[in-house]
């Protein structure tokens, strides 16, 4: 049968039907129909697929090769520049150490509590302070802080004063150290001896368990002149020194070390690294708290300083690294270090002004009296001391220290009634003068006014509860009154404040025996034996 030709109308209808079917497959349940594939089509598709995979693999391999090359190149560059990178990185990490010569800077907490922007000491650049101007405006008159354009490096080699430099040169050298109060009471001498490396590596960080104050402040009068450090100094003429005429003091301490109020001949103090806060009073006015001081430095700062009126406040300033402070003869001063602070002081051996000559002569006589035991000699010396302090009061009638020391001279001569008003005058001028309270109480006890003496002793403890003298003197008073049970806690507190002070342990043991604490007395005796062995080792 012959095939009928499809009319144009039928062909259009067929195409429309096909399109409709595909559209249903795209959106409905009916699958679209596909034209059948023959073997040739399959081969063509397979060939195209293999070609695509081959091209993709080639592309991936090329990319991987480029990435590998770049990584290898980066590794080679890194290895080549690794030493430089390490230096830069370490410099970034240790920038603070570099600025501080390897010494520890003050923590933010320390700076917030103890740093200050107050500075009523004149600061002058070394270029603007000629020797003639220095002598005319400052010598024996007022303090001045001298600054240098490039800081420390303008007057010495900073590396020599760095932690690494000093340990490398002087690791096994002996360094003397002590506590702030005891250094001053020993006439500016520290008694504890260790190697320099031991001090830096361990003692620098030790603190008192009771007061949390640092236990060791490097304070050595021989160390500096024995080293090569003097050769490195390049100082203006008014700061140049001569070891025949000048003493040197090498300082090294952690944050919150320093010394309590004292005075001496003309001096200058240079800070190599760290910061040093100064508190100053003129020779005419004893600092609150007295001299022989009745407070540790931190006790004074926390308990006395905040109570002072503007008129009673000290002259003060924070000395920065690289600065040199000139301190006129006879000016009372105390210091507080912020961060590990390494410094040098050059001090004249002899006094120049009349007031300080009187002070030096009194010190010489007191030292002489401690070396002899003859009553007649003591009486003669105390008569000379009386003359010295009476003359001092002619020069400075409101100097509480002079009233106190005149009272001591009279007390030592047995003139207790004459001594008493001098102590009372010292207290009136300075209500914080703890040692004047102690000696007033002792005078009252000598005059048999035991009730008042007891009250005054307790007043001294209330003013300065961390001063070991209070517990030593009050404990002795209580024992003399036949009150060992009352003396026991007093001496116990003394052993806590000064655990290395053998006499406290002797008195404490005595009280323990008196109250029947035999086992406690045995333990105290063991501590005494241990301390005595340590003292023998130190002496040797």
PDB file of C-alpha atoms in Angstrom, residues 111-237:
ATOM      1  CA  UNK A 111      52.803  51.855  88.111  1.00  0.00           C
ATOM      2  CA  UNK A 112      49.160  52.578  88.882  1.00  0.00           C
ATOM      3  CA  UNK A 113      49.806  52.417  92.636  1.00  0.00           C
ATOM      4  CA  UNK A 114      53.220  54.021  92.995  1.00  0.00           C
ATOM      5  CA  UNK A 115      54.129  56.061  89.902  1.00  0.00           C
ATOM      6  CA  UNK A 116      53.272  59.761  89.754  1.00  0.00           C
ATOM      7  CA  UNK A 117      53.306  62.731  87.409  1.00  0.00           C
ATOM      8  CA  UNK A 118      54.190  65.040  90.302  1.00  0.00           C
ATOM      9  CA  UNK A 119      57.624  66.556  89.876  1.00  0.00           C
ATOM     10  CA  UNK A 120      58.651  69.688  91.750  1.00  0.00           C
ATOM     11  CA  UNK A 121      62.363  69.158  91.124  1.00  0.00           C
ATOM     12  CA  UNK A 122      63.787  71.254  88.302  1.00  0.00           C
ATOM     13  CA  UNK A 123      64.806  69.297  85.174  1.00  0.00           C
ATOM     14  CA  UNK A 124      67.573  70.700  82.981  1.00  0.00           C
ATOM     15  CA  UNK A 125      69.320  69.418  79.877  1.00  0.00           C
ATOM     16  CA  UNK A 126      73.030  68.866  80.340  1.00  0.00           C
ATOM     17  CA  UNK A 127      73.661  71.275  77.470  1.00  0.00           C
ATOM     18  CA  UNK A 128      71.952  74.113  79.358  1.00  0.00           C
ATOM     19  CA  UNK A 129      73.706  73.548  82.711  1.00  0.00           C
ATOM     20  CA  UNK A 130      77.262  74.815  82.708  1.00  0.00           C
ATOM     21  CA  UNK A 131      79.632  74.089  85.615  1.00  0.00           C
ATOM     22  CA  UNK A 132      79.484  77.760  86.613  1.00  0.00           C
ATOM     23  CA  UNK A 133      75.678  77.787  86.681  1.00  0.00           C
ATOM     24  CA  UNK A 134      75.601  74.521  88.604  1.00  0.00           C
ATOM     25  CA  UNK A 135      77.863  75.905  91.338  1.00  0.00           C
ATOM     26  CA  UNK A 136      75.956  79.179  91.503  1.00  0.00           C
ATOM     27  CA  UNK A 137      72.363  77.887  91.479  1.00  0.00           C
ATOM     28  CA  UNK A 138      72.422  74.354  92.879  1.00  0.00           C
ATOM     29  CA  UNK A 139      75.519  73.365  94.873  1.00  0.00           C
ATOM     30  CA  UNK A 140      74.426  73.024  98.545  1.00  0.00           C
ATOM     31  CA  UNK A 141      71.158  74.799  97.677  1.00  0.00           C
ATOM     32  CA  UNK A 142      68.580  72.711  95.835  1.00  0.00           C
ATOM     33  CA  UNK A 143      68.242  69.468  93.854  1.00  0.00           C
ATOM     34  CA  UNK A 144      68.251  69.256  90.071  1.00  0.00           C
ATOM     35  CA  UNK A 145      67.579  66.455  87.574  1.00  0.00           C
ATOM     36  CA  UNK A 146      70.007  66.515  84.662  1.00  0.00           C
ATOM     37  CA  UNK A 147      68.798  64.986  81.397  1.00  0.00           C
ATOM     38  CA  UNK A 148      70.758  63.866  78.327  1.00  0.00           C
ATOM     39  CA  UNK A 149      69.555  63.987  74.683  1.00  0.00           C
ATOM     40  CA  UNK A 150      70.218  60.275  74.089  1.00  0.00           C
ATOM     41  CA  UNK A 151      69.713  59.162  77.661  1.00  0.00           C
ATOM     42  CA  UNK A 152      72.033  56.569  79.133  1.00  0.00           C
ATOM     43  CA  UNK A 153      74.214  56.153  76.032  1.00  0.00           C
ATOM     44  CA  UNK A 154      75.354  59.777  76.332  1.00  0.00           C
ATOM     45  CA  UNK A 155      77.261  59.108  79.559  1.00  0.00           C
ATOM     46  CA  UNK A 156      78.085  55.385  79.513  1.00  0.00           C
ATOM     47  CA  UNK A 157      77.852  52.177  77.488  1.00  0.00           C
ATOM     48  CA  UNK A 158      74.335  50.785  78.170  1.00  0.00           C
ATOM     49  CA  UNK A 159      75.418  47.189  77.506  1.00  0.00           C
ATOM     50  CA  UNK A 160      77.784  47.288  80.482  1.00  0.00           C
ATOM     51  CA  UNK A 161      74.837  47.922  82.830  1.00  0.00           C
ATOM     52  CA  UNK A 162      72.482  45.411  81.211  1.00  0.00           C
ATOM     53  CA  UNK A 163      71.552  42.175  82.954  1.00  0.00           C
ATOM     54  CA  UNK A 164      73.565  40.149  80.447  1.00  0.00           C
ATOM     55  CA  UNK A 165      76.565  42.493  80.593  1.00  0.00           C
ATOM     56  CA  UNK A 166      76.823  42.544  84.393  1.00  0.00           C
ATOM     57  CA  UNK A 167      76.269  38.801  84.783  1.00  0.00           C
ATOM     58  CA  UNK A 168      78.882  38.075  82.139  1.00  0.00           C
ATOM     59  CA  UNK A 169      81.485  40.299  83.802  1.00  0.00           C
ATOM     60  CA  UNK A 170      80.717  39.935  87.526  1.00  0.00           C
ATOM     61  CA  UNK A 171      78.680  36.763  88.004  1.00  0.00           C
ATOM     62  CA  UNK A 172      80.869  35.420  90.833  1.00  0.00           C
ATOM     63  CA  UNK A 173      81.592  38.746  92.514  1.00  0.00           C
ATOM     64  CA  UNK A 174      80.273  39.421  96.019  1.00  0.00           C
ATOM     65  CA  UNK A 175      77.326  41.804  96.336  1.00  0.00           C
ATOM     66  CA  UNK A 176      76.003  43.204  99.634  1.00  0.00           C
ATOM     67  CA  UNK A 177      72.258  43.611 100.139  1.00  0.00           C
ATOM     68  CA  UNK A 178      69.754  44.397 102.885  1.00  0.00           C
ATOM     69  CA  UNK A 179      66.298  45.767 103.713  1.00  0.00           C
ATOM     70  CA  UNK A 180      65.385  49.416 103.305  1.00  0.00           C
ATOM     71  CA  UNK A 181      65.085  50.216 107.024  1.00  0.00           C
ATOM     72  CA  UNK A 182      68.087  48.218 108.206  1.00  0.00           C
ATOM     73  CA  UNK A 183      70.455  49.632 105.568  1.00  0.00           C
ATOM     74  CA  UNK A 184      69.838  53.157 106.854  1.00  0.00           C
ATOM     75  CA  UNK A 185      70.107  52.105 110.506  1.00  0.00           C
ATOM     76  CA  UNK A 186      73.441  50.472 109.783  1.00  0.00           C
ATOM     77  CA  UNK A 187      74.812  53.796 108.556  1.00  0.00           C
ATOM     78  CA  UNK A 188      74.202  53.076 104.888  1.00  0.00           C
ATOM     79  CA  UNK A 189      75.672  49.591 104.935  1.00  0.00           C
ATOM     80  CA  UNK A 190      74.121  46.284 103.854  1.00  0.00           C
ATOM     81  CA  UNK A 191      75.243  43.154 105.682  1.00  0.00           C
ATOM     82  CA  UNK A 192      73.921  40.249 103.591  1.00  0.00           C
ATOM     83  CA  UNK A 193      76.523  38.843 101.187  1.00  0.00           C
ATOM     84  CA  UNK A 194      75.934  36.660  98.126  1.00  0.00           C
ATOM     85  CA  UNK A 195      77.369  36.239  94.653  1.00  0.00           C
ATOM     86  CA  UNK A 196      76.064  38.692  92.077  1.00  0.00           C
ATOM     87  CA  UNK A 197      74.460  35.890  90.064  1.00  0.00           C
ATOM     88  CA  UNK A 198      72.709  34.442  93.130  1.00  0.00           C
ATOM     89  CA  UNK A 199      71.305  37.853  93.969  1.00  0.00           C
ATOM     90  CA  UNK A 200      70.009  38.436  90.429  1.00  0.00           C
ATOM     91  CA  UNK A 201      68.655  34.927  89.892  1.00  0.00           C
ATOM     92  CA  UNK A 202      66.905  34.387  93.234  1.00  0.00           C
ATOM     93  CA  UNK A 203      67.193  37.015  95.985  1.00  0.00           C
ATOM     94  CA  UNK A 204      65.971  39.847  93.766  1.00  0.00           C
ATOM     95  CA  UNK A 205      62.477  38.341  93.857  1.00  0.00           C
ATOM     96  CA  UNK A 206      62.224  37.343  97.563  1.00  0.00           C
ATOM     97  CA  UNK A 207      59.669  39.111  99.771  1.00  0.00           C
ATOM     98  CA  UNK A 208      58.799  39.208 103.465  1.00  0.00           C
ATOM     99  CA  UNK A 209      55.884  36.803 104.078  1.00  0.00           C
ATOM    100  CA  UNK A 210      54.370  39.131 106.692  1.00  0.00           C
ATOM    101  CA  UNK A 211      54.699  42.554 105.012  1.00  0.00           C
ATOM    102  CA  UNK A 212      55.146  41.455 101.340  1.00  0.00           C
ATOM    103  CA  UNK A 213      58.051  43.882 101.045  1.00  0.00           C
ATOM    104  CA  UNK A 214      61.175  42.874  99.109  1.00  0.00           C
ATOM    105  CA  UNK A 215      63.764  41.315 101.394  1.00  0.00           C
ATOM    106  CA  UNK A 216      66.897  42.235  99.492  1.00  0.00           C
ATOM    107  CA  UNK A 217      68.105  45.516  98.014  1.00  0.00           C
ATOM    108  CA  UNK A 218      71.549  45.456  96.445  1.00  0.00           C
ATOM    109  CA  UNK A 219      73.423  48.240  98.239  1.00  0.00           C
ATOM    110  CA  UNK A 220      77.188  47.922  97.947  1.00  0.00           C
ATOM    111  CA  UNK A 221      79.851  50.551  98.714  1.00  0.00           C
ATOM    112  CA  UNK A 222      82.784  48.642  97.207  1.00  0.00           C
ATOM    113  CA  UNK A 223      81.393  46.948  94.119  1.00  0.00           C
ATOM    114  CA  UNK A 224      81.475  49.878  91.680  1.00  0.00           C
ATOM    115  CA  UNK A 225      85.035  51.127  92.200  1.00  0.00           C
ATOM    116  CA  UNK A 226      86.366  47.556  91.991  1.00  0.00           C
ATOM    117  CA  UNK A 227      84.795  47.003  88.554  1.00  0.00           C
ATOM    118  CA  UNK A 228      85.640  48.436  85.142  1.00  0.00           C
ATOM    119  CA  UNK A 229      82.426  50.486  85.131  1.00  0.00           C
ATOM    120  CA  UNK A 230      84.130  53.776  86.191  1.00  0.00           C
ATOM    121  CA  UNK A 231      86.118  53.718  82.944  1.00  0.00           C
ATOM    122  CA  UNK A 232      82.891  53.851  80.937  1.00  0.00           C
ATOM    123  CA  UNK A 233      81.548  57.118  82.405  1.00  0.00           C
ATOM    124  CA  UNK A 234      81.532  60.348  80.408  1.00  0.00           C
ATOM    125  CA  UNK A 235      80.128  62.934  82.802  1.00  0.00           C
ATOM    126  CA  UNK A 236      79.968  66.724  83.007  1.00  0.00           C
ATOM    127  CA  UNK A 237      82.633  68.239  85.224  1.00  0.00           C
TER     128      UNK A 237
END
